Amino acid sequence: MEKKRVKAAAAILAATAAGLLALAAVSGIFIGFVFKLIPYRQPETLNELAYTVDKRNGNTVYIREETAGYQPYLVVDNDYNGDGSVLLLRKYVLDERQSYHTYYQQTAYYENSNLDEYLSNRYLDTLQEELSARIVQSRIEIIAMSAYYGENSDTTQIERKAFLLSYTEMARRGSGYIHEGKPLKYFKDDFTRMKTTDENGKESGWWLRTPSMAGDTVAIAVGSDGRVGFAAVDNYIGVRPAFCLPGDVGIEESEEVVQGEKVYVIR
């Protein structure tokens, strides 16, 4: 009798699981069908181009840099600062690799690091003056200096126009890490998007702003294979600048940037 009850219970559980899977499949198909019914509207502003608004439009805008010409930037989020500002991330690493700090003896503290100084000065100088003037001063969260010495798990906020993304923003939730900012849906939906290349298609690693709490002179970076790892602060690794623009910045299609393609540029 007991065996029959166990078999009956197992059958009920199997049937319930199958039913839930079928319901999930039907719901997914229905949601996908409804989404396709929504008429596609040509985006006219950066906000409409953001991944978190509509995934159907490529989520990429081309920005002219003084030395590298037009470069693609991913339009990652439409409310990064909580004020409707749109987060852009350079699709490829910059040509010039950078160290987190010039000397190994320095700690992996982001504020006023070599990377921070490079992005705030030399990188911004490569952008057109008109565009640079429109960049929003973003409030980014970083690990406080006191946390390096195990005194607490404090973070602090600094304001920057150009900056690096954090380990937390990669939608990573490892134990032992102090969270900086919030996970970005762009990476949460597909973690393989952390992988990138240089402009020529060669796979490349890139720095995050997050230190490794296991050692003062080690920071976190994304490897060329797209996996998160550690690197000494004096290593030269790729850089992917991020910055925010107001959501109402206008965009338009252009056929003059990429041969044979229509792409979006800032109006």
PDB file of C-alpha atoms in Angstrom:
ATOM      1  CA  MET A   1       0.000   0.000   0.000  1.00  0.00           C
ATOM      2  CA  GLU A   2       2.836   2.375   0.947  1.00  0.00           C
ATOM      3  CA  LYS A   3       4.608   1.775  -2.368  1.00  0.00           C
ATOM      4  CA  LYS A   4       1.396   2.593  -4.252  1.00  0.00           C
ATOM      5  CA  ARG A   5       1.070   5.866  -2.357  1.00  0.00           C
ATOM      6  CA  VAL A   6       4.672   6.807  -3.177  1.00  0.00           C
ATOM      7  CA  LYS A   7       4.143   5.995  -6.860  1.00  0.00           C
ATOM      8  CA  ALA A   8       0.908   7.972  -6.913  1.00  0.00           C
ATOM      9  CA  ALA A   9       2.598  10.976  -5.288  1.00  0.00           C
ATOM     10  CA  ALA A  10       5.479  10.784  -7.770  1.00  0.00           C
ATOM     11  CA  ALA A  11       3.028  10.664 -10.665  1.00  0.00           C
ATOM     12  CA  ILE A  12       1.185  13.710  -9.344  1.00  0.00           C
ATOM     13  CA  LEU A  13       4.450  15.636  -8.955  1.00  0.00           C
ATOM     14  CA  ALA A  14       5.547  14.674 -12.472  1.00  0.00           C
ATOM     15  CA  ALA A  15       2.211  15.736 -13.922  1.00  0.00           C
ATOM     16  CA  THR A  16       2.310  19.020 -12.020  1.00  0.00           C
ATOM     17  CA  ALA A  17       5.871  19.749 -13.223  1.00  0.00           C
ATOM     18  CA  ALA A  18       4.900  18.945 -16.812  1.00  0.00           C
ATOM     19  CA  GLY A  19       1.883  21.207 -16.506  1.00  0.00           C
ATOM     20  CA  LEU A  20       3.973  24.088 -15.176  1.00  0.00           C
ATOM     21  CA  LEU A  21       6.508  23.681 -17.968  1.00  0.00           C
ATOM     22  CA  ALA A  22       3.729  23.670 -20.555  1.00  0.00           C
ATOM     23  CA  LEU A  23       2.181  26.773 -18.987  1.00  0.00           C
ATOM     24  CA  ALA A  24       5.552  28.548 -18.989  1.00  0.00           C
ATOM     25  CA  ALA A  25       6.080  27.648 -22.649  1.00  0.00           C
ATOM     26  CA  VAL A  26       2.617  28.857 -23.630  1.00  0.00           C
ATOM     27  CA  SER A  27       3.066  32.059 -21.607  1.00  0.00           C
ATOM     28  CA  GLY A  28       6.413  32.711 -23.272  1.00  0.00           C
ATOM     29  CA  ILE A  29       4.934  32.188 -26.722  1.00  0.00           C
ATOM     30  CA  PHE A  30       2.011  34.469 -25.847  1.00  0.00           C
ATOM     31  CA  ILE A  31       4.265  37.224 -24.508  1.00  0.00           C
ATOM     32  CA  GLY A  32       6.472  36.953 -27.583  1.00  0.00           C
ATOM     33  CA  PHE A  33       3.407  37.112 -29.833  1.00  0.00           C
ATOM     34  CA  VAL A  34       2.030  40.187 -28.048  1.00  0.00           C
ATOM     35  CA  PHE A  35       5.446  41.859 -28.234  1.00  0.00           C
ATOM     36  CA  LYS A  36       5.515  41.325 -31.998  1.00  0.00           C
ATOM     37  CA  LEU A  37       2.076  42.919 -32.286  1.00  0.00           C
ATOM     38  CA  ILE A  38       3.364  46.159 -30.750  1.00  0.00           C
ATOM     39  CA  PRO A  39       4.122  48.402 -33.720  1.00  0.00           C
ATOM     40  CA  TYR A  40       7.791  49.194 -34.139  1.00  0.00           C
ATOM     41  CA  ARG A  41       8.470  52.896 -33.791  1.00  0.00           C
ATOM     42  CA  GLN A  42      11.633  54.373 -35.234  1.00  0.00           C
ATOM     43  CA  PRO A  43      13.627  55.720 -32.261  1.00  0.00           C
ATOM     44  CA  GLU A  44      14.290  59.448 -32.288  1.00  0.00           C
ATOM     45  CA  THR A  45      16.016  59.865 -28.905  1.00  0.00           C
ATOM     46  CA  LEU A  46      18.691  58.009 -26.957  1.00  0.00           C
ATOM     47  CA  ASN A  47      16.098  56.948 -24.407  1.00  0.00           C
ATOM     48  CA  GLU A  48      14.185  55.030 -27.073  1.00  0.00           C
ATOM     49  CA  LEU A  49      17.389  53.370 -28.242  1.00  0.00           C
ATOM     50  CA  ALA A  50      18.213  51.936 -24.786  1.00  0.00           C
ATOM     51  CA  TYR A  51      18.273  48.182 -24.213  1.00  0.00           C
ATOM     52  CA  THR A  52      15.924  48.595 -21.239  1.00  0.00           C
ATOM     53  CA  VAL A  53      13.316  50.293 -23.450  1.00  0.00           C
ATOM     54  CA  ASP A  54      13.289  48.247 -26.664  1.00  0.00           C
ATOM     55  CA  LYS A  55      15.638  45.408 -27.654  1.00  0.00           C
ATOM     56  CA  ARG A  56      14.553  45.434 -31.297  1.00  0.00           C
ATOM     57  CA  ASN A  57      16.489  48.460 -32.516  1.00  0.00           C
ATOM     58  CA  GLY A  58      20.088  47.344 -32.054  1.00  0.00           C
ATOM     59  CA  ASN A  59      20.770  49.488 -28.956  1.00  0.00           C
ATOM     60  CA  THR A  60      23.851  51.024 -30.560  1.00  0.00           C
ATOM     61  CA  VAL A  61      24.774  54.609 -31.398  1.00  0.00           C
ATOM     62  CA  TYR A  62      27.921  55.778 -33.184  1.00  0.00           C
ATOM     63  CA  ILE A  63      29.988  58.556 -31.645  1.00  0.00           C
ATOM     64  CA  ARG A  64      32.861  60.372 -33.318  1.00  0.00           C
ATOM     65  CA  GLU A  65      36.215  60.283 -31.549  1.00  0.00           C
ATOM     66  CA  GLU A  66      39.045  62.563 -32.644  1.00  0.00           C
ATOM     67  CA  THR A  67      41.610  59.791 -33.182  1.00  0.00           C
ATOM     68  CA  ALA A  68      39.512  56.698 -33.892  1.00  0.00           C
ATOM     69  CA  GLY A  69      36.684  58.200 -35.951  1.00  0.00           C
ATOM     70  CA  TYR A  70      33.128  56.969 -35.466  1.00  0.00           C
ATOM     71  CA  GLN A  71      32.885  54.211 -32.868  1.00  0.00           C
ATOM     72  CA  PRO A  72      29.874  52.132 -31.717  1.00  0.00           C
ATOM     73  CA  TYR A  73      28.590  52.648 -28.180  1.00  0.00           C
ATOM     74  CA  LEU A  74      26.056  50.331 -26.561  1.00  0.00           C
ATOM     75  CA  VAL A  75      23.005  52.119 -25.170  1.00  0.00           C
ATOM     76  CA  VAL A  76      22.761  49.982 -22.037  1.00  0.00           C
ATOM     77  CA  ASP A  77      20.280  51.587 -19.635  1.00  0.00           C
ATOM     78  CA  ASN A  78      17.731  54.420 -19.748  1.00  0.00           C
ATOM     79  CA  ASP A  79      17.831  55.455 -16.070  1.00  0.00           C
ATOM     80  CA  TYR A  80      21.339  54.950 -14.732  1.00  0.00           C
ATOM     81  CA  ASN A  81      21.343  57.850 -12.278  1.00  0.00           C
ATOM     82  CA  GLY A  82      17.677  57.678 -11.386  1.00  0.00           C
ATOM     83  CA  ASP A  83      17.048  60.867 -13.350  1.00  0.00           C
ATOM     84  CA  GLY A  84      16.419  59.480 -16.821  1.00  0.00           C
ATOM     85  CA  SER A  85      20.012  59.745 -17.980  1.00  0.00           C
ATOM     86  CA  VAL A  86      21.078  57.094 -20.491  1.00  0.00           C
ATOM     87  CA  LEU A  87      24.145  54.921 -19.926  1.00  0.00           C
ATOM     88  CA  LEU A  88      26.471  54.348 -22.873  1.00  0.00           C
ATOM     89  CA  LEU A  89      29.330  51.830 -22.938  1.00  0.00           C
ATOM     90  CA  ARG A  90      31.990  51.714 -25.641  1.00  0.00           C
ATOM     91  CA  LYS A  91      31.483  48.498 -27.590  1.00  0.00           C
ATOM     92  CA  TYR A  92      35.183  47.873 -28.153  1.00  0.00           C
ATOM     93  CA  VAL A  93      38.179  48.557 -25.936  1.00  0.00           C
ATOM     94  CA  LEU A  94      40.198  51.683 -26.632  1.00  0.00           C
ATOM     95  CA  ASP A  95      43.351  51.237 -28.710  1.00  0.00           C
ATOM     96  CA  GLU A  96      45.569  52.229 -25.817  1.00  0.00           C
ATOM     97  CA  ARG A  97      45.760  49.778 -22.898  1.00  0.00           C
ATOM     98  CA  GLN A  98      46.019  51.245 -19.418  1.00  0.00           C
ATOM     99  CA  SER A  99      47.157  50.183 -15.949  1.00  0.00           C
ATOM    100  CA  TYR A 100      44.886  50.628 -12.945  1.00  0.00           C
ATOM    101  CA  HIS A 101      47.804  52.291 -11.173  1.00  0.00           C
ATOM    102  CA  THR A 102      51.226  53.131 -12.539  1.00  0.00           C
ATOM    103  CA  TYR A 103      53.032  51.425  -9.688  1.00  0.00           C
ATOM    104  CA  TYR A 104      52.336  48.013  -8.182  1.00  0.00           C
ATOM    105  CA  GLN A 105      52.731  49.357  -4.650  1.00  0.00           C
ATOM    106  CA  GLN A 106      49.571  51.481  -4.936  1.00  0.00           C
ATOM    107  CA  THR A 107      46.220  50.097  -3.782  1.00  0.00           C
ATOM    108  CA  ALA A 108      43.365  49.314  -6.154  1.00  0.00           C
ATOM    109  CA  TYR A 109      41.399  52.341  -4.999  1.00  0.00           C
ATOM    110  CA  TYR A 110      39.446  53.806  -7.911  1.00  0.00           C
ATOM    111  CA  GLU A 111      39.179  57.512  -7.051  1.00  0.00           C
ATOM    112  CA  ASN A 112      42.127  59.405  -8.592  1.00  0.00           C
ATOM    113  CA  SER A 113      43.640  56.159  -9.868  1.00  0.00           C
ATOM    114  CA  ASN A 114      45.452  56.139 -13.195  1.00  0.00           C
ATOM    115  CA  LEU A 115      42.274  54.841 -14.868  1.00  0.00           C
ATOM    116  CA  ASP A 116      40.124  57.510 -13.231  1.00  0.00           C
ATOM    117  CA  GLU A 117      42.502  60.283 -14.289  1.00  0.00           C
ATOM    118  CA  TYR A 118      42.827  58.883 -17.809  1.00  0.00           C
ATOM    119  CA  LEU A 119      39.065  58.759 -18.388  1.00  0.00           C
ATOM    120  CA  SER A 120      38.416  62.161 -16.820  1.00  0.00           C
ATOM    121  CA  ASN A 121      41.040  63.895 -18.924  1.00  0.00           C
ATOM    122  CA  ARG A 122      42.688  62.226 -21.897  1.00  0.00           C
ATOM    123  CA  TYR A 123      39.675  60.164 -22.930  1.00  0.00           C
ATOM    124  CA  LEU A 124      37.153  63.016 -22.656  1.00  0.00           C
ATOM    125  CA  ASP A 125      39.482  65.147 -24.768  1.00  0.00           C
ATOM    126  CA  THR A 126      39.018  62.684 -27.643  1.00  0.00           C
ATOM    127  CA  LEU A 127      35.287  63.442 -27.821  1.00  0.00           C
ATOM    128  CA  GLN A 128      33.859  66.393 -29.686  1.00  0.00           C
ATOM    129  CA  GLU A 129      33.512  69.435 -27.456  1.00  0.00           C
ATOM    130  CA  GLU A 130      29.783  69.772 -28.112  1.00  0.00           C
ATOM    131  CA  LEU A 131      29.139  66.160 -27.065  1.00  0.00           C
ATOM    132  CA  SER A 132      31.433  66.348 -24.045  1.00  0.00           C
ATOM    133  CA  ALA A 133      29.513  69.363 -22.773  1.00  0.00           C
ATOM    134  CA  ARG A 134      26.290  67.325 -22.797  1.00  0.00           C
ATOM    135  CA  ILE A 135      27.669  64.436 -20.743  1.00  0.00           C
ATOM    136  CA  VAL A 136      25.991  64.121 -17.359  1.00  0.00           C
ATOM    137  CA  GLN A 137      27.951  64.127 -14.108  1.00  0.00           C
ATOM    138  CA  SER A 138      27.093  60.615 -12.923  1.00  0.00           C
ATOM    139  CA  ARG A 139      27.082  59.507  -9.296  1.00  0.00           C
ATOM    140  CA  ILE A 140      29.026  56.274  -9.190  1.00  0.00           C
ATOM    141  CA  GLU A 141      29.419  54.098  -6.118  1.00  0.00           C
ATOM    142  CA  ILE A 142      32.887  52.871  -5.194  1.00  0.00           C
ATOM    143  CA  ILE A 143      34.336  50.915  -2.281  1.00  0.00           C
ATOM    144  CA  ALA A 144      35.537  53.245   0.479  1.00  0.00           C
ATOM    145  CA  MET A 145      39.203  53.296   1.428  1.00  0.00           C
ATOM    146  CA  SER A 146      38.380  52.167   4.982  1.00  0.00           C
ATOM    147  CA  ALA A 147      36.906  48.928   3.604  1.00  0.00           C
ATOM    148  CA  TYR A 148      40.311  47.896   2.233  1.00  0.00           C
ATOM    149  CA  TYR A 149      41.585  47.292   5.716  1.00  0.00           C
ATOM    150  CA  GLY A 150      38.615  45.228   6.875  1.00  0.00           C
ATOM    151  CA  GLU A 151      37.245  47.963   9.113  1.00  0.00           C
ATOM    152  CA  ASN A 152      33.808  47.917   7.455  1.00  0.00           C
ATOM    153  CA  SER A 153      31.972  47.311   4.175  1.00  0.00           C
ATOM    154  CA  ASP A 154      31.395  50.968   3.389  1.00  0.00           C
ATOM    155  CA  THR A 155      31.028  52.482  -0.045  1.00  0.00           C
ATOM    156  CA  THR A 156      31.105  56.096  -1.098  1.00  0.00           C
ATOM    157  CA  GLN A 157      29.862  58.059  -4.106  1.00  0.00           C
ATOM    158  CA  ILE A 158      31.897  60.196  -6.443  1.00  0.00           C
ATOM    159  CA  GLU A 159      30.776  62.235  -9.456  1.00  0.00           C
ATOM    160  CA  ARG A 160      32.359  61.551 -12.810  1.00  0.00           C
ATOM    161  CA  LYS A 161      31.573  62.207 -16.456  1.00  0.00           C
ATOM    162  CA  ALA A 162      33.453  59.136 -17.695  1.00  0.00           C
ATOM    163  CA  PHE A 163      34.025  56.030 -15.618  1.00  0.00           C
ATOM    164  CA  LEU A 164      34.385  52.247 -15.536  1.00  0.00           C
ATOM    165  CA  LEU A 165      31.597  49.818 -14.733  1.00  0.00           C
ATOM    166  CA  SER A 166      31.736  47.724 -11.553  1.00  0.00           C
ATOM    167  CA  TYR A 167      31.652  44.020 -10.743  1.00  0.00           C
ATOM    168  CA  THR A 168      28.129  44.418  -9.336  1.00  0.00           C
ATOM    169  CA  GLU A 169      26.925  46.133 -12.525  1.00  0.00           C
ATOM    170  CA  MET A 170      28.009  43.034 -14.458  1.00  0.00           C
ATOM    171  CA  ALA A 171      25.143  41.350 -12.533  1.00  0.00           C
ATOM    172  CA  ARG A 172      27.697  39.362 -10.537  1.00  0.00           C
ATOM    173  CA  ARG A 173      26.843  38.377  -6.959  1.00  0.00           C
ATOM    174  CA  GLY A 174      29.915  36.639  -5.548  1.00  0.00           C
ATOM    175  CA  SER A 175      30.297  36.248  -1.806  1.00  0.00           C
ATOM    176  CA  GLY A 176      32.916  38.439  -0.186  1.00  0.00           C
ATOM    177  CA  TYR A 177      32.305  41.362  -2.539  1.00  0.00           C
ATOM    178  CA  ILE A 178      31.064  44.778  -1.523  1.00  0.00           C
ATOM    179  CA  HIS A 179      28.367  45.858  -3.948  1.00  0.00           C
ATOM    180  CA  GLU A 180      28.945  48.992  -6.026  1.00  0.00           C
ATOM    181  CA  GLY A 181      25.856  50.185  -7.854  1.00  0.00           C
ATOM    182  CA  LYS A 182      23.079  47.936  -9.176  1.00  0.00           C
ATOM    183  CA  PRO A 183      23.158  45.003 -11.631  1.00  0.00           C
ATOM    184  CA  LEU A 184      22.559  46.058 -15.218  1.00  0.00           C
ATOM    185  CA  LYS A 185      19.852  44.153 -17.083  1.00  0.00           C
ATOM    186  CA  TYR A 186      21.979  44.178 -20.240  1.00  0.00           C
ATOM    187  CA  PHE A 187      24.488  41.780 -18.648  1.00  0.00           C
ATOM    188  CA  LYS A 188      21.978  39.978 -16.423  1.00  0.00           C
ATOM    189  CA  ASP A 189      20.015  38.847 -19.493  1.00  0.00           C
ATOM    190  CA  ASP A 190      23.155  37.483 -21.140  1.00  0.00           C
ATOM    191  CA  PHE A 191      26.440  37.315 -19.222  1.00  0.00           C
ATOM    192  CA  THR A 192      28.351  36.475 -22.423  1.00  0.00           C
ATOM    193  CA  ARG A 193      27.977  40.149 -23.350  1.00  0.00           C
ATOM    194  CA  MET A 194      30.910  40.841 -21.030  1.00  0.00           C
ATOM    195  CA  LYS A 195      33.164  39.478 -23.755  1.00  0.00           C
ATOM    196  CA  THR A 196      34.555  42.042 -26.166  1.00  0.00           C
ATOM    197  CA  THR A 197      37.290  42.728 -28.711  1.00  0.00           C
ATOM    198  CA  ASP A 198      39.336  45.567 -30.043  1.00  0.00           C
ATOM    199  CA  GLU A 199      38.271  47.373 -33.210  1.00  0.00           C
ATOM    200  CA  ASN A 200      40.025  44.732 -35.339  1.00  0.00           C
ATOM    201  CA  GLY A 201      38.141  41.829 -33.789  1.00  0.00           C
ATOM    202  CA  LYS A 202      40.919  40.580 -31.500  1.00  0.00           C
ATOM    203  CA  GLU A 203      39.582  39.364 -28.157  1.00  0.00           C
ATOM    204  CA  SER A 204      40.539  41.620 -25.278  1.00  0.00           C
ATOM    205  CA  GLY A 205      40.177  41.857 -21.531  1.00  0.00           C
ATOM    206  CA  TRP A 206      38.993  45.075 -19.872  1.00  0.00           C
ATOM    207  CA  TRP A 207      39.171  46.698 -16.464  1.00  0.00           C
ATOM    208  CA  LEU A 208      36.307  47.063 -13.991  1.00  0.00           C
ATOM    209  CA  ARG A 209      36.518  49.704 -11.273  1.00  0.00           C
ATOM    210  CA  THR A 210      36.141  47.124  -8.478  1.00  0.00           C
ATOM    211  CA  PRO A 211      39.142  46.129  -6.332  1.00  0.00           C
ATOM    212  CA  SER A 212      39.793  42.583  -5.245  1.00  0.00           C
ATOM    213  CA  MET A 213      39.316  42.557  -1.490  1.00  0.00           C
ATOM    214  CA  ALA A 214      41.749  39.644  -1.289  1.00  0.00           C
ATOM    215  CA  GLY A 215      44.710  41.957  -1.858  1.00  0.00           C
ATOM    216  CA  ASP A 216      45.405  45.690  -1.870  1.00  0.00           C
ATOM    217  CA  THR A 217      47.211  45.715  -5.202  1.00  0.00           C
ATOM    218  CA  VAL A 218      44.795  43.576  -7.219  1.00  0.00           C
ATOM    219  CA  ALA A 219      41.672  44.695  -9.092  1.00  0.00           C
ATOM    220  CA  ILE A 220      38.943  42.914 -11.013  1.00  0.00           C
ATOM    221  CA  ALA A 221      38.883  42.704 -14.801  1.00  0.00           C
ATOM    222  CA  VAL A 222      36.985  40.801 -17.481  1.00  0.00           C
ATOM    223  CA  GLY A 223      39.301  38.422 -19.322  1.00  0.00           C
ATOM    224  CA  SER A 224      39.546  38.027 -23.079  1.00  0.00           C
ATOM    225  CA  ASP A 225      37.390  34.894 -22.677  1.00  0.00           C
ATOM    226  CA  GLY A 226      34.604  36.953 -21.067  1.00  0.00           C
ATOM    227  CA  ARG A 227      35.180  35.587 -17.578  1.00  0.00           C
ATOM    228  CA  VAL A 228      35.762  37.737 -14.517  1.00  0.00           C
ATOM    229  CA  GLY A 229      39.230  37.500 -12.970  1.00  0.00           C
ATOM    230  CA  PHE A 230      41.933  39.421 -11.134  1.00  0.00           C
ATOM    231  CA  ALA A 231      44.914  41.464 -12.286  1.00  0.00           C
ATOM    232  CA  ALA A 232      47.719  43.340 -10.557  1.00  0.00           C
ATOM    233  CA  VAL A 233      47.180  47.082 -10.688  1.00  0.00           C
ATOM    234  CA  ASP A 234      50.292  47.680 -12.819  1.00  0.00           C
ATOM    235  CA  ASN A 235      49.046  45.390 -15.635  1.00  0.00           C
ATOM    236  CA  TYR A 236      48.081  47.046 -18.909  1.00  0.00           C
ATOM    237  CA  ILE A 237      44.565  45.950 -19.888  1.00  0.00           C
ATOM    238  CA  GLY A 238      41.823  47.224 -22.197  1.00  0.00           C
ATOM    239  CA  VAL A 239      39.508  50.074 -21.218  1.00  0.00           C
ATOM    240  CA  ARG A 240      35.806  50.435 -22.080  1.00  0.00           C
ATOM    241  CA  PRO A 241      34.645  53.937 -21.096  1.00  0.00           C
ATOM    242  CA  ALA A 242      31.099  54.476 -19.879  1.00  0.00           C
ATOM    243  CA  PHE A 243      29.213  57.757 -19.559  1.00  0.00           C
ATOM    244  CA  CYS A 244      25.679  59.123 -19.457  1.00  0.00           C
ATOM    245  CA  LEU A 245      23.768  61.533 -21.677  1.00  0.00           C
ATOM    246  CA  PRO A 246      20.289  63.008 -21.186  1.00  0.00           C
ATOM    247  CA  GLY A 247      17.575  60.707 -22.490  1.00  0.00           C
ATOM    248  CA  ASP A 248      16.129  63.374 -24.798  1.00  0.00           C
ATOM    249  CA  VAL A 249      19.314  63.696 -26.861  1.00  0.00           C
ATOM    250  CA  GLY A 250      18.234  63.306 -30.478  1.00  0.00           C
ATOM    251  CA  ILE A 251      19.471  60.574 -32.802  1.00  0.00           C
ATOM    252  CA  GLU A 252      19.114  59.944 -36.517  1.00  0.00           C
ATOM    253  CA  GLU A 253      20.033  57.301 -39.076  1.00  0.00           C
ATOM    254  CA  SER A 254      23.101  57.759 -41.226  1.00  0.00           C
ATOM    255  CA  GLU A 255      24.541  55.858 -44.185  1.00  0.00           C
ATOM    256  CA  GLU A 256      27.846  57.725 -44.114  1.00  0.00           C
ATOM    257  CA  VAL A 257      29.394  56.144 -41.010  1.00  0.00           C
ATOM    258  CA  VAL A 258      29.537  52.423 -41.846  1.00  0.00           C
ATOM    259  CA  GLN A 259      29.733  51.509 -45.512  1.00  0.00           C
ATOM    260  CA  GLY A 260      26.640  49.659 -46.677  1.00  0.00           C
ATOM    261  CA  GLU A 261      24.776  50.061 -43.384  1.00  0.00           C
ATOM    262  CA  LYS A 262      22.321  52.421 -41.765  1.00  0.00           C
ATOM    263  CA  VAL A 263      23.378  53.231 -38.198  1.00  0.00           C
ATOM    264  CA  TYR A 264      22.282  55.699 -35.556  1.00  0.00           C
ATOM    265  CA  VAL A 265      24.317  58.783 -34.729  1.00  0.00           C
ATOM    266  CA  ILE A 266      23.698  61.612 -32.295  1.00  0.00           C
ATOM    267  CA  ARG A 267      21.879  64.487 -33.961  1.00  0.00           C
TER     268      ARG A 267
END
